[in-house]
mmCIF file of C-alpha atoms in Angstrom:
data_model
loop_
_atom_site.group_PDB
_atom_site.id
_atom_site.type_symbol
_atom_site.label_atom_id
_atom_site.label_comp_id
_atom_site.label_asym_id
_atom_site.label_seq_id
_atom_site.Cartn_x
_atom_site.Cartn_y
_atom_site.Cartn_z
ATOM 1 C CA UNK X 15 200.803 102.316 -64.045
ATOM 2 C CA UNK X 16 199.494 101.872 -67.589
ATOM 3 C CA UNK X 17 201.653 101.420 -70.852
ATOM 4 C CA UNK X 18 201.663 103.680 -73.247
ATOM 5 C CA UNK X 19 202.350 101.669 -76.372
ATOM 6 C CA UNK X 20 202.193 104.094 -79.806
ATOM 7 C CA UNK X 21 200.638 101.506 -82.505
ATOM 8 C CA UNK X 22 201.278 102.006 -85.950
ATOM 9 C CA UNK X 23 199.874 99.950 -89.527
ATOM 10 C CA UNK X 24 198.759 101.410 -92.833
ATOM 11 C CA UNK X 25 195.514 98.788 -92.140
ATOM 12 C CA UNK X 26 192.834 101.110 -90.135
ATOM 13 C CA UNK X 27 190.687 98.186 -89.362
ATOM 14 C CA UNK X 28 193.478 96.290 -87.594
ATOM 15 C CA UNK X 29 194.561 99.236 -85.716
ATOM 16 C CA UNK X 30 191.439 99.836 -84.503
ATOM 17 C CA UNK X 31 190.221 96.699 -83.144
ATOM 18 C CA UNK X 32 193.861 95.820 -81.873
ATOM 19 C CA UNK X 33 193.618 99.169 -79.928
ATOM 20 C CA UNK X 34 190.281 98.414 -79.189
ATOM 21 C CA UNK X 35 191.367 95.215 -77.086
ATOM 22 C CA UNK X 36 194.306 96.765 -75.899
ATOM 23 C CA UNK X 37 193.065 99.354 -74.163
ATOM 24 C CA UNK X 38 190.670 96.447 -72.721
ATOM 25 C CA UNK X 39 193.876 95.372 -70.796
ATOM 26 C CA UNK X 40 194.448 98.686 -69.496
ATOM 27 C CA UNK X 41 196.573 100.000 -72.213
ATOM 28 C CA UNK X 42 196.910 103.646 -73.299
ATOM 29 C CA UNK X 43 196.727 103.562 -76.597
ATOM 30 C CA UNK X 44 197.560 105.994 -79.249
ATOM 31 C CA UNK X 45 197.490 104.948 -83.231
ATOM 32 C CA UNK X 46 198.808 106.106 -86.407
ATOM 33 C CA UNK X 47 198.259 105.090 -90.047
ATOM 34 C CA UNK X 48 201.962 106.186 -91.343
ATOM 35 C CA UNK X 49 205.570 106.091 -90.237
ATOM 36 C CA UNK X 50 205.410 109.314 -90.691
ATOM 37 C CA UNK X 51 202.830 110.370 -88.414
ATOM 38 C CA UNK X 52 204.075 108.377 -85.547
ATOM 39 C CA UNK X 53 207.717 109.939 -85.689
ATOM 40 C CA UNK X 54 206.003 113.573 -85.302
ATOM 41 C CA UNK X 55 203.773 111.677 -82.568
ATOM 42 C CA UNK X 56 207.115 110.239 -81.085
ATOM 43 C CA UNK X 57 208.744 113.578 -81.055
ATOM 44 C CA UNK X 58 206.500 115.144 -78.671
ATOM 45 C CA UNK X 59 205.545 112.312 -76.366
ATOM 46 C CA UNK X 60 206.579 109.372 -74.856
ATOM 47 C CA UNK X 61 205.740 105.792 -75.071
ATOM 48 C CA UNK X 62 206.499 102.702 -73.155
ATOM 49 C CA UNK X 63 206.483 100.703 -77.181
ATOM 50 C CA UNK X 64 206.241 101.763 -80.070
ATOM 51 C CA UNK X 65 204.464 98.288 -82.126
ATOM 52 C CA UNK X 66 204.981 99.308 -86.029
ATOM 53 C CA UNK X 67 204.226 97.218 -89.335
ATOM 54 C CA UNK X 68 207.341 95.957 -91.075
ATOM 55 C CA UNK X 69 206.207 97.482 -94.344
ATOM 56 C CA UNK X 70 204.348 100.823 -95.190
ATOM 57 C CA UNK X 71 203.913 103.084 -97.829
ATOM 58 C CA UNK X 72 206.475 105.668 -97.556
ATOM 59 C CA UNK X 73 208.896 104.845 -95.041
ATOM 60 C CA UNK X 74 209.658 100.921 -94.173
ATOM 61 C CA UNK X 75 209.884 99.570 -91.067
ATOM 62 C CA UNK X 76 214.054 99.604 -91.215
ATOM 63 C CA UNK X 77 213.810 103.463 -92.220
ATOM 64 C CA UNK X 78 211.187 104.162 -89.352
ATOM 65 C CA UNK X 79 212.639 102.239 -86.568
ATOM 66 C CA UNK X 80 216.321 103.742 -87.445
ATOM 67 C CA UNK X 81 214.361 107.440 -87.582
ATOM 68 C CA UNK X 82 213.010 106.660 -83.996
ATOM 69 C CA UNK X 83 215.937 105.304 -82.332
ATOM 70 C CA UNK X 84 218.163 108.567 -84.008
ATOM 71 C CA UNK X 85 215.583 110.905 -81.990
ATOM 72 C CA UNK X 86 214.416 108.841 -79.166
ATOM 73 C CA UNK X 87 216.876 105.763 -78.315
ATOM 74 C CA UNK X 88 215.018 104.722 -74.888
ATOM 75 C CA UNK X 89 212.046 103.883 -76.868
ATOM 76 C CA UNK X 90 211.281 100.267 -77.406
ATOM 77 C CA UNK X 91 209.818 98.562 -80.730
ATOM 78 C CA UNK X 92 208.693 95.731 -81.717
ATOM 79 C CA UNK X 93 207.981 94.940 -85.211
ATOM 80 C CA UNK X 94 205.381 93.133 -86.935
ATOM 81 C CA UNK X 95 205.376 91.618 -90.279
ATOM 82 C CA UNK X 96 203.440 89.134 -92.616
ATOM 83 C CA UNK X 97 206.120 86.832 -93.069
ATOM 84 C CA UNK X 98 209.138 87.167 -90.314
ATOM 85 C CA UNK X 99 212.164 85.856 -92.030
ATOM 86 C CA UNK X 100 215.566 84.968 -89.954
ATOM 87 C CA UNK X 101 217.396 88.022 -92.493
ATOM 88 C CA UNK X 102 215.046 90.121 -91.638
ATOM 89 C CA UNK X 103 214.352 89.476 -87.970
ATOM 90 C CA UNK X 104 218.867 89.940 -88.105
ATOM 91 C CA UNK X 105 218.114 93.465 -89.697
ATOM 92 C CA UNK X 106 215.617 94.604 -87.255
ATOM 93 C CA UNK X 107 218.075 93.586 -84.067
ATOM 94 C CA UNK X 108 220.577 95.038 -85.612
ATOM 95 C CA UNK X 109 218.580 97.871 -86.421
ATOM 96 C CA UNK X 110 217.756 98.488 -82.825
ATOM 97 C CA UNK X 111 214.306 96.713 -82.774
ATOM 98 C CA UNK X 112 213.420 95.097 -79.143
ATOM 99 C CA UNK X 113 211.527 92.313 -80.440
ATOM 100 C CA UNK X 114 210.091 90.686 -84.232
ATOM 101 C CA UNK X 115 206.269 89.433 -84.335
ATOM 102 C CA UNK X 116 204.953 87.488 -87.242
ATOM 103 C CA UNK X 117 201.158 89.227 -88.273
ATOM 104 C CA UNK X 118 198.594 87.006 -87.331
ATOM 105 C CA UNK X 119 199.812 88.246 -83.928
ATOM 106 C CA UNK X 120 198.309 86.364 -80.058
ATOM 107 C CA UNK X 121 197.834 89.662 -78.382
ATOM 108 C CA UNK X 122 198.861 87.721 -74.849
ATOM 109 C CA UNK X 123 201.971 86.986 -75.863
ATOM 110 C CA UNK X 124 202.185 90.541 -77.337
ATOM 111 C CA UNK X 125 201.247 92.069 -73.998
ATOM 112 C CA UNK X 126 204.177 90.340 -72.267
ATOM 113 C CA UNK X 127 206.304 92.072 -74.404
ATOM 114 C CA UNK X 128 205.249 95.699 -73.752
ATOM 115 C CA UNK X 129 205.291 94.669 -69.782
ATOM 116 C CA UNK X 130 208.870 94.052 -70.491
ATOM 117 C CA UNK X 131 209.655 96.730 -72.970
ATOM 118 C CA UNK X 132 207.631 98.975 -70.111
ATOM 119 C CA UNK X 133 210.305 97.652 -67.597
ATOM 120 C CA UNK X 134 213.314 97.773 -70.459
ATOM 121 C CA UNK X 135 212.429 102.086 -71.069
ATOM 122 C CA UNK X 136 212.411 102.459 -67.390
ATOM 123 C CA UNK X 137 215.737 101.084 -66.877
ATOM 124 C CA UNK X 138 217.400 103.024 -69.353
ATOM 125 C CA UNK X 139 215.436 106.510 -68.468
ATOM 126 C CA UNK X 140 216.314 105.755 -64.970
ATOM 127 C CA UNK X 141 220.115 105.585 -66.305
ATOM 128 C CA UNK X 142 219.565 108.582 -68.325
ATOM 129 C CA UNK X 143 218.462 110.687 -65.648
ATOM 130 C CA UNK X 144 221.417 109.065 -63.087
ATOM 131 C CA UNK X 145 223.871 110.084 -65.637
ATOM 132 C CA UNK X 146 222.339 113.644 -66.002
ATOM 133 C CA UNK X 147 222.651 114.181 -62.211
ATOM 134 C CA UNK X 148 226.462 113.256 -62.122
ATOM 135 C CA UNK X 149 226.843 115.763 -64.843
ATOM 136 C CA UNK X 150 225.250 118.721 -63.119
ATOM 137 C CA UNK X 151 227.212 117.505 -59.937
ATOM 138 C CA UNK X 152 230.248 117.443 -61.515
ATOM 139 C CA UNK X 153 230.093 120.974 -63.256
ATOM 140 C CA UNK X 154 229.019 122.624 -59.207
ATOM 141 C CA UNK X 155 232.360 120.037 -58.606
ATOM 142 C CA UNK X 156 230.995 117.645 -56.468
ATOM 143 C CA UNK N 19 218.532 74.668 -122.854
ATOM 144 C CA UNK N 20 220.091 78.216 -124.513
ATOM 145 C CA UNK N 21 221.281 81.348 -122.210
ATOM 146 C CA UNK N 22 218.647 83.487 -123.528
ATOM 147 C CA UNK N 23 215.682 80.749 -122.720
ATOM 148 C CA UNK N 24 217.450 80.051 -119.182
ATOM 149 C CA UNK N 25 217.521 83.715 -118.333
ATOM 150 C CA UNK N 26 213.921 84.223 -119.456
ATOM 151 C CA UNK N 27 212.707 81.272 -117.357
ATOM 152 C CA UNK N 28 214.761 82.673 -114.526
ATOM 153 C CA UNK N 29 212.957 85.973 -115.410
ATOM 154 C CA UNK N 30 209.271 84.374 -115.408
ATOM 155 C CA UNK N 31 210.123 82.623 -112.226
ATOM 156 C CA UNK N 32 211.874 86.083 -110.517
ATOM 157 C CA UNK N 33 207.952 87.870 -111.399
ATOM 158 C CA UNK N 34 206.119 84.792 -110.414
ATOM 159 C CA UNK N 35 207.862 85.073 -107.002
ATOM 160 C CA UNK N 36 207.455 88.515 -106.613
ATOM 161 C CA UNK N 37 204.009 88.704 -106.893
ATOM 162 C CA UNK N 38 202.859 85.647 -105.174
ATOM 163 C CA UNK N 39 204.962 87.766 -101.987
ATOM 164 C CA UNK N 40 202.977 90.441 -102.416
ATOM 165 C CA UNK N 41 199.757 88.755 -102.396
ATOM 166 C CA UNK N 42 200.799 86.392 -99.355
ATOM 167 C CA UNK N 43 201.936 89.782 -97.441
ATOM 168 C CA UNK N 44 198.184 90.930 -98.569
ATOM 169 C CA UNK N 45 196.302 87.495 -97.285
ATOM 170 C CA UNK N 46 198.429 87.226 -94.221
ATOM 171 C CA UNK N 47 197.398 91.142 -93.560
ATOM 172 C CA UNK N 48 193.436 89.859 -94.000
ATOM 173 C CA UNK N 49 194.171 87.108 -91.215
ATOM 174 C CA UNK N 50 195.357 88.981 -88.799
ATOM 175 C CA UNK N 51 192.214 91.567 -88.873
ATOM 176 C CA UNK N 52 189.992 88.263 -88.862
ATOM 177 C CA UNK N 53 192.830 86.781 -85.949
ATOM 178 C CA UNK N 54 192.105 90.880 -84.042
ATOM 179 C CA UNK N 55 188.260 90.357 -84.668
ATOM 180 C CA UNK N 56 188.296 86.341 -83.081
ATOM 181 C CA UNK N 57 190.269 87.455 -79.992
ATOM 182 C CA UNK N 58 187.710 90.588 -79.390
ATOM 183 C CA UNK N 59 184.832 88.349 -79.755
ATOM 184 C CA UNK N 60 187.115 86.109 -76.646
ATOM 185 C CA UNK N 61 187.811 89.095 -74.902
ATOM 186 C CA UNK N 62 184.214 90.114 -74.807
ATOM 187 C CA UNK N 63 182.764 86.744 -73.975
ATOM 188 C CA UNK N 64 185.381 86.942 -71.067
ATOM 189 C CA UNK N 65 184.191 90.183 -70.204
ATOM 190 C CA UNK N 66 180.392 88.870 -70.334
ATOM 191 C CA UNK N 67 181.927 86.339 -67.902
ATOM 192 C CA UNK N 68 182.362 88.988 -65.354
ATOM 193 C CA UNK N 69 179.120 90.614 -65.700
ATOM 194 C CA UNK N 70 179.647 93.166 -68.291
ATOM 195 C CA UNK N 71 176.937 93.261 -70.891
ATOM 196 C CA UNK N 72 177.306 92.317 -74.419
ATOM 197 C CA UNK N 73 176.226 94.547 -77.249
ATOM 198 C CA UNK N 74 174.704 93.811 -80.118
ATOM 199 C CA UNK N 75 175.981 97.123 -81.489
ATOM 200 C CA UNK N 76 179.607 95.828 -81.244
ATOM 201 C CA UNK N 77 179.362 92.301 -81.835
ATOM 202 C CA UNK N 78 178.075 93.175 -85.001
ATOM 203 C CA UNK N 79 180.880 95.563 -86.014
ATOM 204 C CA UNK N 80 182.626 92.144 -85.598
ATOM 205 C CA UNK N 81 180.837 90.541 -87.858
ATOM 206 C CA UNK N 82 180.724 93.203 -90.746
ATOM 207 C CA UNK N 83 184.514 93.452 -90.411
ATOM 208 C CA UNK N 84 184.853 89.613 -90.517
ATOM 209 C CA UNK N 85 182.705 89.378 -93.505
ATOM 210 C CA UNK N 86 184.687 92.666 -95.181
ATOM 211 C CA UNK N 87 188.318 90.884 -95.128
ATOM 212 C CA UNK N 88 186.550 87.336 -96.099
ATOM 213 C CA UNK N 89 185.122 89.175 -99.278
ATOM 214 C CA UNK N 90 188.860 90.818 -99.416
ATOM 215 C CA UNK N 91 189.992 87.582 -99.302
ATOM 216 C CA UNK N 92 188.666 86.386 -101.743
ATOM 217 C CA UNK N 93 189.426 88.675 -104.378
ATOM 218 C CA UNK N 94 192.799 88.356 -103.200
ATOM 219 C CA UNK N 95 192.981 84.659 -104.199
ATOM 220 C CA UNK N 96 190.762 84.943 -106.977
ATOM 221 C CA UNK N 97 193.008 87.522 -108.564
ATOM 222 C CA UNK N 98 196.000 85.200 -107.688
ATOM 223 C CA UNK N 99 193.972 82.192 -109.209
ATOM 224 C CA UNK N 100 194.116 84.442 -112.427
ATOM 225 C CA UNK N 101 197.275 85.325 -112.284
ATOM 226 C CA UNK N 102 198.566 81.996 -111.329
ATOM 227 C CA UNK N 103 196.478 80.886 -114.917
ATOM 228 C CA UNK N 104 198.250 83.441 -117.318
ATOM 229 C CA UNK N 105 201.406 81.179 -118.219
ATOM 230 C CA UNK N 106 198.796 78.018 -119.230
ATOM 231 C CA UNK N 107 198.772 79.024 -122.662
ATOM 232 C CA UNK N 108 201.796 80.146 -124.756
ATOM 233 C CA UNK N 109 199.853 82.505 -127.255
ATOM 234 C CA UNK N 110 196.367 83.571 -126.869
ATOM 235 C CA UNK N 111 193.939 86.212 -128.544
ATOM 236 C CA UNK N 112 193.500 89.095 -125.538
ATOM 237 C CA UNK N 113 191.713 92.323 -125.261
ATOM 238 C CA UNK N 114 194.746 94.704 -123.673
ATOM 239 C CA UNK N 115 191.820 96.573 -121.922
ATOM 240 C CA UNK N 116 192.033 93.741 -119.118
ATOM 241 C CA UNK N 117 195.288 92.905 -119.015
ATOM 242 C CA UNK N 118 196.017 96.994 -118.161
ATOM 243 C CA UNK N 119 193.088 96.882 -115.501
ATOM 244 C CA UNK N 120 194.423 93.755 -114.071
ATOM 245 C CA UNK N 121 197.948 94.310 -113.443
ATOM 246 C CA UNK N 122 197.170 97.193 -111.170
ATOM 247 C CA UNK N 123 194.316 95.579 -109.230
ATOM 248 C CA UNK N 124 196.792 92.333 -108.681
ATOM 249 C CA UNK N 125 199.990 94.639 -107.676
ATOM 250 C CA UNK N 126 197.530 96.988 -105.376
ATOM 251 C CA UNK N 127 199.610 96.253 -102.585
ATOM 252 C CA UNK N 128 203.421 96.960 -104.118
ATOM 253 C CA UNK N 129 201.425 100.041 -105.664
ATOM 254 C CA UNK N 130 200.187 101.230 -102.432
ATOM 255 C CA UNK N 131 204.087 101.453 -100.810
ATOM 256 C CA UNK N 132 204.976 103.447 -104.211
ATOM 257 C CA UNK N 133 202.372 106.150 -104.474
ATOM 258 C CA UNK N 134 198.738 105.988 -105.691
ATOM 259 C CA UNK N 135 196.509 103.579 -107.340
ATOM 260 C CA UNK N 136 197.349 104.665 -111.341
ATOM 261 C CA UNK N 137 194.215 105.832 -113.364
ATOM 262 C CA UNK N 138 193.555 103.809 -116.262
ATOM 263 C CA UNK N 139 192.367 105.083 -119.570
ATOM 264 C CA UNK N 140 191.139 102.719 -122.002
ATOM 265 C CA UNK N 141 188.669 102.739 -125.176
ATOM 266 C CA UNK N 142 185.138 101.458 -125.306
ATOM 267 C CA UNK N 143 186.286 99.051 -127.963
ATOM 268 C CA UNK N 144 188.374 96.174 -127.460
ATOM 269 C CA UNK N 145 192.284 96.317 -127.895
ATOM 270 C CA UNK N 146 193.216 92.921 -129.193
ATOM 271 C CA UNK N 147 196.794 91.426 -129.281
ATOM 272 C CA UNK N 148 197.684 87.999 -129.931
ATOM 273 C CA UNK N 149 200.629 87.268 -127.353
ATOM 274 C CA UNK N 150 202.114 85.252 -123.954
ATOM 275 C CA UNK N 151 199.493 86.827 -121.128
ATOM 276 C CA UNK N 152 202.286 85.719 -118.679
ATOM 277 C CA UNK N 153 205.297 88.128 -120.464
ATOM 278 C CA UNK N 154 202.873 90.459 -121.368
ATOM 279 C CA UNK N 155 201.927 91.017 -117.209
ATOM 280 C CA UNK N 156 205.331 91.013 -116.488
ATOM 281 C CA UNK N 157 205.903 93.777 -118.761
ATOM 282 C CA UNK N 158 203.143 96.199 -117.818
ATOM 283 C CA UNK N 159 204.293 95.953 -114.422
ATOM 284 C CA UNK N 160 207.763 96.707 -115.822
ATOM 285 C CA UNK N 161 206.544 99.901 -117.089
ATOM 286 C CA UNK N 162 203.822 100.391 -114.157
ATOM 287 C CA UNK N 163 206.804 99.874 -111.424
ATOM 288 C CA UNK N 164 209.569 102.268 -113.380
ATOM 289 C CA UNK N 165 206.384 104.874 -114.021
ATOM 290 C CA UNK N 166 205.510 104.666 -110.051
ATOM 291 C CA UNK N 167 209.083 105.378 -109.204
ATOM 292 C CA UNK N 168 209.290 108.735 -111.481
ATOM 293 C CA UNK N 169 206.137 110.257 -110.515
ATOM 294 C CA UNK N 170 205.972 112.522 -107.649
ATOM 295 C CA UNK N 171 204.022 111.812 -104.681
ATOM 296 C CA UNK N 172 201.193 114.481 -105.502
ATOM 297 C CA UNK N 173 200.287 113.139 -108.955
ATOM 298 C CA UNK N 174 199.138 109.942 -110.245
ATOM 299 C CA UNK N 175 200.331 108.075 -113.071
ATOM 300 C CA UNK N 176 198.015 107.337 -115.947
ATOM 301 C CA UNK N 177 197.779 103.924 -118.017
ATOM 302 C CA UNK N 178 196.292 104.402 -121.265
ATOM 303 C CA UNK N 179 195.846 101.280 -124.122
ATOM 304 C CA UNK N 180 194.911 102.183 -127.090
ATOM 305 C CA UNK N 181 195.231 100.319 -130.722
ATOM 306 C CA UNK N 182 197.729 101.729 -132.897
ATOM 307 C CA UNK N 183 198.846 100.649 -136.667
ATOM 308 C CA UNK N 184 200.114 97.261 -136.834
ATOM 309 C CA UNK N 185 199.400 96.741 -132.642
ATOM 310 C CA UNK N 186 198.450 98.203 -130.066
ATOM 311 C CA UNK N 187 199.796 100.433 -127.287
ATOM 312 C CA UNK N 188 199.794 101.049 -123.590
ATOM 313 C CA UNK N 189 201.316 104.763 -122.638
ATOM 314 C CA UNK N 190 202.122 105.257 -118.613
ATOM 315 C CA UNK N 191 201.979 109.013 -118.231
ATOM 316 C CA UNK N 192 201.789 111.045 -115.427
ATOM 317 C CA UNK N 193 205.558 110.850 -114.748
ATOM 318 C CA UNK N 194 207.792 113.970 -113.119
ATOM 319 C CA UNK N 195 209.884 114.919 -116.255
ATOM 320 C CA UNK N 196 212.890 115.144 -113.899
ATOM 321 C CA UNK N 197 212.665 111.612 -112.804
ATOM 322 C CA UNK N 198 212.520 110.458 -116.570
ATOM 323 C CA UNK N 199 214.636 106.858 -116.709
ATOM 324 C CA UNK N 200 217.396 107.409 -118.717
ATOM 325 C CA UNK N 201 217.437 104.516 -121.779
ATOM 326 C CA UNK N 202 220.547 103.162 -119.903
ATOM 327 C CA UNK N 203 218.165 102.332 -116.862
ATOM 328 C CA UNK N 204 215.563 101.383 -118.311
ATOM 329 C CA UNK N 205 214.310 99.163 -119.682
ATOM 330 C CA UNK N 206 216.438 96.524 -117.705
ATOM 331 C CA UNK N 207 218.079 93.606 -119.701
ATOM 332 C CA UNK N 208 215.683 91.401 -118.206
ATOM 333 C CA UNK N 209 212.538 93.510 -119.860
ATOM 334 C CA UNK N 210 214.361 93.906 -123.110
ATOM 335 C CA UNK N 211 214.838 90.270 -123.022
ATOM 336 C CA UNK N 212 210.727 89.592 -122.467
ATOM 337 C CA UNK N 213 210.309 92.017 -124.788
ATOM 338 C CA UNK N 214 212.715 90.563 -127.426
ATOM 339 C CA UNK N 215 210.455 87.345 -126.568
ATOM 340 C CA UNK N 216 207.407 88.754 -127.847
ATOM 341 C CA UNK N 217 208.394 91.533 -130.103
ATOM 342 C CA UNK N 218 207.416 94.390 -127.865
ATOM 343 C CA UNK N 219 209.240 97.950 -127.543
ATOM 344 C CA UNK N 220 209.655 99.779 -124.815
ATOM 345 C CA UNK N 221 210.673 103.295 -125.052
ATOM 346 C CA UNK N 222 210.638 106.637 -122.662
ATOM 347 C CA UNK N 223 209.182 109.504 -124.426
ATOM 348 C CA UNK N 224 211.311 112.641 -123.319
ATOM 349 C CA UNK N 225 209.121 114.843 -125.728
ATOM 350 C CA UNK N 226 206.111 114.034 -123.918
ATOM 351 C CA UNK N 227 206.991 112.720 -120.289
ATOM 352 C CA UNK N 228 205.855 108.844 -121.063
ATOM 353 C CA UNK N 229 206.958 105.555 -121.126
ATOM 354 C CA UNK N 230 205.010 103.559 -123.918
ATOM 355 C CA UNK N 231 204.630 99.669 -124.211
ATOM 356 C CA UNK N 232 204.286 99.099 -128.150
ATOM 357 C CA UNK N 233 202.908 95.270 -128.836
ATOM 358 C CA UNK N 234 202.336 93.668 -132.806
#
């Protein structure tokens, strides 16, 4: 089964060609240009990752990942920045984030993590959906 | 050394820093297109491997994108080269007209995660002032960064320099009257001490919406 990994930077050239070679290794790809875009993206569909630049005009990466976790906590992210600091990389795990990339990124090493972040979302919408059924078995008091 | 000269060098050295991270955060975002571009121009060789044909079409997208960052590049560092190059001299004899178009075109980046690119207004004349280049940047982006922050995300803040009597003047308009800095805010003590350094004032303008950067 493909991922679907929702890729978001205020750079159009770099999403493009990174989606470009993506979807090369089977990927479905979808891409925004603003945090904002992607969290009205993220309300209405679902993604295996969500990859998002650290900093965007706007709404930084912080703001945006705490905005999609609040409406969607399955969904995994990984963040990329220019310069990935040890403070900062604290702040995004804390934050919620799955995983920290420093920009340039290897795209291999990069697709290893939205195989696992595939595998991560499945885990917890598998729980999600257990948890669901023991509540509608409970309330018919089984 | 005295407080006031220690505080100013901490001062130059706190701007220095925070533009040479905004720059490095602009170069390291040119890499990693050129980095996207060399590992398509892999992926395609790889697929050219396995018998699907290369295009000429796409490799040269490649190439035009590769050549687009190096040129952005370039400005990048030349424009860092330039700024790096503004604390050689203590005093020198400037036209204010580039020192206004600079400032923008160096903080493009920090700009771009505030609002718009500002429009500049500036005479046909030259606007000269004989002051530090170094405190004098540091202080346009004062204003430019407060201005940013009180204009509204539909308008566009305007830079205008302009000589007045005894100086010269650069006005930063375009600002939401509501989000006018109160004189407690702004300017900070750091500005006021830069400004103390080369006899500047800066004021906010209640009557008409602007924060103005008066030089001798």
């Amino acid at each position: 089964m493909k991922e679907r990994v929702l890729l978001v930077d205020d750079e159009p050239e770099f999403l493009e060609i990174m989606a470009e070679r993506m979807r090369a290794r089977d990927m479905d790809v979808t891409t925004s240009t603003s945090a904002s875009e992607a969290l009205k993206l993220i309300a209405t569909d679902s993604y295996d990752a969500v990859i998002m630049d650290f900093m965007m005009p706007g709404m930084d990466g912080i703001q945006a990942l705490k905005a999609v976790k609040e409406k969607r906590p399955e969904m995994q992210i990984i963040l990329l920045t220019g310069h990935a600091t040890v403070e900062k990389g604290v702040e995004a795990m804390k934050a919620g984030a799955m995983d920290f990339v420093e920009k340039p990124a290897d795209l291999d090493a990069l697709s290893e993590k939205i195989k696992k972040a595939h595998s991560k979302k499945a885990v917890i919408v598998q729980k999600q959906t257990q948890e669901k059924v023991i509540e509608v078995l409970r309330k018919f008091g089984m | 050394m005295t407080d006031e000269r220690q505080a100013l060098a901490m001062e130059g050295v706190r701007f220095f820093g925070e533009i040479s991270a905004s720059i490095s955060h602009e170069i390291k975002n040119v890499l990693a297109i050129v980095n996207e571009n060399a590992g398509l121009l892999q992926d395609l060789v790889r697929m050219n491997a396995k018998g699907i044909p290369l295009t000429p079409e796409r490799l040269n997208r490649a190439a035009e994108s590769i050549s687009r960052q190096v040129a952005r590049g370039d400005r990048i560092v030349k424009d860092m080269n330039r700024f790096a190059h503004s604390a050689d001299l203590p005093r020198e004899e400037l036209d204010l007209r580039d020192v206004v178009a600079f400032i923008p075109q160096l903080t493009a980046r920090l700009i771009v995660l505030q609002g718009h690119l500002p429009r500049i207004e500036v005479p046909t004349v030259p606007v000269p002032v004989s002051t530090n280049r170094f405190f004098l940047e540091h202080l346009v982006w004062a204003c430019l960064h407060q201005a940013l922050k009180a204009c509204t995300a539909d308008q566009t803040v305007c830079i205008v320099a302009e000589p007045v009597d005894r100086g010269a003047r650069i006005r930063f308009g375009g600002i939401d009257p509501k989000a006018l800095p109160g004189s407690e805010d702004f300017p900070s003590p750091q500005a006021r001490l830069v400004a103390g350094l080369l006899g500047a004032r800066i004021t906010v303008q209640q009557d008409e919406n602007e924060i103005h950067l008066l030089l001798p």
